[in-house]
């Protein structure tokens, strides 16, 4: 019994430390194999553009009495007919090209005895096979990064067609030239793709901020908290998904919320947002002082002012009849961070606020007529309900019943739009997301988190995104 107890005492701190080290994601994104179909087309275009820009060195040589120089080698066309993009479990992505072809043209200069001939050569590489594997990781700053690339390229055969006066005579040189060309092309394909992935694509990924301002009050941290999780059907990315106050960026909530779980594969992309995602946003706005307002003078409707004066007329007369005409103010301040609850029925934000009715006599100190506690629930993008009671007595709570209708109207016009406009989903957008359009979207509430599934298409190609990111980066450096 004693040994068992000692074992438990030894294991408990270890388990506690492991649990403390595990950080739940506030936001998760899943790209499914259906999403890869869209990415495959963009990847194919990008690879074709990269291979089209391959620069080939000049070739010189001798064969018997023949001396030749091959220059101005250009790739005219790529026909990537059998292309596949798929997930590699625990590694990343594989881009595979099989049985494709490449058309080239180059300029020849041939000297045979005293005959000198020049002309163009059209060549084609057939049976082009390229297999590329990308290892995806999280870098030190929390960005997605291509860690390394494994590439294998092979060209089965190459043909050349000569033109010019002595074109037919030189046909026997074709095997020599095409062998050299095939060797050079084989050696150039993988370095070109390596450079494209590790320099161009990683360069674009480095321009994506992982901490950015949402507005003048709060910012968001959507850095990756671990390496992407890759299975045969999907790629899952776990983001911190945490908002913070710009004035005090180290003051943030601890994530004790349920870790979002995405079980679906039917859509191209899934986005899961936990209660922590919304709570951290509400907490940041609360700390920034946005959930408080002072309704006075022109901000207060005449009907509400008349109702307040009628309700507290007796109190004012007992205090000082001389200040009965003084301006009246309604101060509302949320006294604790709002709490989000997500259930299958929807997402609800619960807030508690102190409402004070204050008289503002000119030249005198403000006079507090009443203090009330208001608890209200806002169903995001939907309904709103609240209750109000006096902090002084149950009798005054009964007297406040006539105030409920105008206060509810006032809150629906002021607080509810504030919460919905700050409901934070829109603030996931980064500058690069303008390249993606949502075609079909479905939202499902699960206990503790929301899952949004969507089908997408690109409004910009990968090349345009890389070019745009380079322009943005150079403009920033110039500033």
Short mmCIF file of C-alpha atoms in Angstrom, two decimals, residues 106-300:
data_model
loop_
_atom_site.label_atom_id
_atom_site.label_comp_id
_atom_site.label_asym_id
_atom_site.label_seq_id
_atom_site.Cartn_x
_atom_site.Cartn_y
_atom_site.Cartn_z
CA UNK A 106 17.98 25.88 -79.30
CA UNK A 107 20.44 27.34 -81.78
CA UNK A 108 23.18 25.26 -83.43
CA UNK A 109 26.54 26.19 -84.92
CA UNK A 110 28.28 23.28 -86.69
CA UNK A 111 31.65 23.22 -88.50
CA UNK A 112 32.46 20.20 -90.73
CA UNK A 113 35.74 20.53 -92.61
CA UNK A 114 35.23 23.83 -94.44
CA UNK A 115 31.44 23.82 -94.21
CA UNK A 116 29.86 26.05 -91.57
CA UNK A 117 26.14 25.74 -90.86
CA UNK A 118 23.73 27.31 -88.42
CA UNK A 119 20.07 26.82 -87.64
CA UNK A 120 17.45 26.08 -85.04
CA UNK A 121 16.82 22.71 -83.49
CA UNK A 122 13.44 21.67 -82.15
CA UNK A 123 13.66 19.00 -79.48
CA UNK A 124 11.21 17.23 -77.23
CA UNK A 125 11.70 15.36 -73.98
CA UNK A 126 9.24 12.51 -73.53
CA UNK A 127 8.47 10.34 -70.55
CA UNK A 128 9.17 13.14 -68.07
CA UNK A 129 8.66 11.93 -64.49
CA UNK A 130 9.05 14.23 -61.47
CA UNK A 131 8.43 13.18 -57.88
CA UNK A 132 8.66 15.87 -55.21
CA UNK A 133 7.98 15.55 -51.47
CA UNK A 134 7.60 18.63 -49.24
CA UNK A 135 8.17 18.39 -45.50
CA UNK A 136 5.97 20.96 -43.70
CA UNK A 137 6.82 22.24 -40.22
CA UNK A 138 6.23 25.13 -37.84
CA UNK A 139 9.12 27.60 -37.76
CA UNK A 140 10.38 29.40 -34.64
CA UNK A 141 7.92 32.28 -35.16
CA UNK A 142 4.90 30.02 -35.57
CA UNK A 143 4.62 30.23 -39.36
CA UNK A 144 4.09 27.37 -41.76
CA UNK A 145 7.37 26.51 -43.48
CA UNK A 146 8.73 24.05 -46.03
CA UNK A 147 11.53 22.43 -44.06
CA UNK A 148 13.06 20.45 -46.90
CA UNK A 149 12.22 19.06 -50.30
CA UNK A 150 13.02 15.65 -51.74
CA UNK A 151 13.04 15.61 -55.53
CA UNK A 152 13.65 12.98 -58.19
CA UNK A 153 13.43 13.79 -61.92
CA UNK A 154 13.85 11.44 -64.85
CA UNK A 155 13.51 11.86 -68.64
CA UNK A 156 13.11 8.59 -70.54
CA UNK A 157 14.00 9.80 -74.02
CA UNK A 158 14.68 12.90 -76.07
CA UNK A 159 14.32 13.62 -79.79
CA UNK A 160 15.76 16.43 -81.94
CA UNK A 161 14.74 17.70 -85.38
CA UNK A 162 17.25 19.67 -87.43
CA UNK A 163 16.38 22.41 -89.92
CA UNK A 164 18.53 24.21 -92.44
CA UNK A 165 20.52 23.30 -95.54
CA UNK A 166 22.33 20.31 -94.04
CA UNK A 167 19.61 19.32 -91.62
CA UNK A 168 19.30 15.72 -92.83
CA UNK A 169 23.07 15.27 -92.88
CA UNK A 170 23.28 16.05 -89.15
CA UNK A 171 20.59 13.64 -88.06
CA UNK A 172 23.25 11.21 -86.89
CA UNK A 173 24.43 13.87 -84.41
CA UNK A 174 21.00 13.89 -82.80
CA UNK A 175 21.78 11.03 -80.42
CA UNK A 176 24.91 12.81 -79.17
CA UNK A 177 23.17 16.14 -78.67
CA UNK A 178 20.00 14.74 -77.12
CA UNK A 179 22.01 12.62 -74.68
CA UNK A 180 23.78 15.75 -73.46
CA UNK A 181 20.57 17.76 -73.39
CA UNK A 182 18.74 15.07 -71.45
CA UNK A 183 21.56 14.94 -68.91
CA UNK A 184 21.53 18.74 -68.46
CA UNK A 185 17.75 18.93 -68.21
CA UNK A 186 17.67 16.14 -65.64
CA UNK A 187 20.20 18.06 -63.56
CA UNK A 188 18.23 21.33 -63.80
CA UNK A 189 14.67 20.29 -62.91
CA UNK A 190 15.12 19.47 -59.22
CA UNK A 191 17.29 22.52 -58.34
CA UNK A 192 14.67 24.74 -59.99
CA UNK A 193 11.89 23.19 -57.90
CA UNK A 194 14.05 23.30 -54.75
CA UNK A 195 14.63 27.03 -55.27
CA UNK A 196 10.94 27.64 -55.97
CA UNK A 197 9.83 25.90 -52.77
CA UNK A 198 12.55 26.92 -50.31
CA UNK A 199 12.99 30.49 -51.57
CA UNK A 200 9.85 31.69 -53.34
CA UNK A 201 7.13 29.84 -51.40
CA UNK A 202 8.89 30.16 -48.03
CA UNK A 203 9.48 33.83 -48.81
CA UNK A 204 5.75 34.30 -49.32
CA UNK A 205 4.96 32.44 -46.08
CA UNK A 206 7.39 34.66 -44.17
CA UNK A 207 5.41 37.76 -45.16
CA UNK A 208 2.29 36.45 -43.40
CA UNK A 209 2.13 38.04 -39.93
CA UNK A 210 1.44 35.74 -36.97
CA UNK A 211 0.64 38.67 -34.65
CA UNK A 212 -1.21 41.61 -36.10
CA UNK A 213 -3.51 44.46 -35.12
CA UNK A 214 -7.23 43.96 -35.49
CA UNK A 215 -8.11 47.58 -34.78
CA UNK A 216 -6.80 50.36 -32.57
CA UNK A 217 -7.66 48.40 -29.41
CA UNK A 218 -6.74 44.75 -29.83
CA UNK A 219 -4.56 42.40 -31.87
CA UNK A 220 -4.61 38.70 -32.67
CA UNK A 221 -2.03 35.95 -32.42
CA UNK A 222 -2.67 33.17 -34.92
CA UNK A 223 0.73 31.51 -34.84
CA UNK A 224 1.00 27.74 -35.14
CA UNK A 225 1.47 26.03 -31.78
CA UNK A 226 2.89 22.83 -33.27
CA UNK A 227 3.83 21.21 -36.57
CA UNK A 228 1.02 20.46 -39.04
CA UNK A 229 -0.65 17.09 -38.54
CA UNK A 230 -0.77 15.24 -41.86
CA UNK A 231 -2.81 12.11 -42.53
CA UNK A 232 -3.72 10.36 -45.77
CA UNK A 233 -6.93 12.45 -45.95
CA UNK A 234 -6.10 15.85 -44.50
CA UNK A 235 -3.64 18.43 -43.27
CA UNK A 236 -4.55 19.99 -39.89
CA UNK A 237 -3.00 23.21 -38.60
CA UNK A 238 -3.39 24.22 -34.94
CA UNK A 239 -3.27 27.97 -34.30
CA UNK A 240 -3.07 29.81 -30.99
CA UNK A 241 -6.15 31.86 -31.94
CA UNK A 242 -5.74 34.37 -29.13
CA UNK A 243 -6.65 38.05 -29.01
CA UNK A 244 -4.75 40.54 -26.85
CA UNK A 245 -5.00 44.18 -25.79
CA UNK A 246 -2.54 46.33 -27.71
CA UNK A 247 -1.80 48.48 -24.65
CA UNK A 248 -0.87 45.42 -22.56
CA UNK A 249 0.02 42.54 -24.84
CA UNK A 250 1.23 40.26 -22.04
CA UNK A 251 -2.14 40.31 -20.28
CA UNK A 252 -4.10 37.47 -21.86
CA UNK A 253 -6.38 34.63 -20.87
CA UNK A 254 -5.16 31.10 -20.21
CA UNK A 255 -6.79 28.62 -22.56
CA UNK A 256 -8.81 26.14 -20.50
CA UNK A 257 -11.44 25.67 -23.20
CA UNK A 258 -12.28 22.45 -24.97
CA UNK A 259 -9.79 21.62 -27.71
CA UNK A 260 -11.67 21.86 -31.05
CA UNK A 261 -12.08 18.59 -32.93
CA UNK A 262 -12.79 18.44 -36.66
CA UNK A 263 -14.29 15.14 -37.75
CA UNK A 264 -15.58 16.04 -41.22
CA UNK A 265 -13.93 15.63 -44.63
CA UNK A 266 -16.75 16.58 -47.03
CA UNK A 267 -15.70 20.21 -47.63
CA UNK A 268 -12.44 21.56 -49.00
CA UNK A 269 -11.56 23.48 -45.84
CA UNK A 270 -12.76 23.43 -42.23
CA UNK A 271 -12.28 26.12 -39.58
CA UNK A 272 -12.86 25.31 -35.90
CA UNK A 273 -13.09 28.07 -33.27
CA UNK A 274 -13.15 27.31 -29.55
CA UNK A 275 -14.82 29.27 -26.76
CA UNK A 276 -11.36 30.58 -25.87
CA UNK A 277 -11.11 32.27 -29.28
CA UNK A 278 -14.20 34.37 -28.53
CA UNK A 279 -13.46 34.79 -24.80
CA UNK A 280 -9.97 36.16 -25.44
CA UNK A 281 -11.43 38.69 -27.84
CA UNK A 282 -14.13 39.79 -25.42
CA UNK A 283 -11.58 39.90 -22.60
CA UNK A 284 -9.25 42.10 -24.65
CA UNK A 285 -12.04 44.53 -25.52
CA UNK A 286 -13.10 44.54 -21.87
CA UNK A 287 -9.57 45.39 -20.71
CA UNK A 288 -9.37 48.08 -23.40
CA UNK A 289 -12.46 49.74 -21.88
CA UNK A 290 -14.81 49.33 -24.82
CA UNK A 291 -17.65 47.78 -22.84
CA UNK A 292 -18.64 50.96 -21.05
CA UNK A 293 -20.61 53.96 -22.16
CA UNK A 294 -22.07 57.18 -20.80
CA UNK A 295 -25.46 58.16 -22.23
CA UNK A 296 -26.16 61.82 -21.62
CA UNK A 297 -27.51 64.91 -23.39
CA UNK A 298 -27.85 64.28 -27.15
CA UNK A 299 -27.01 60.58 -26.79
CA UNK A 300 -30.14 60.00 -24.71
#
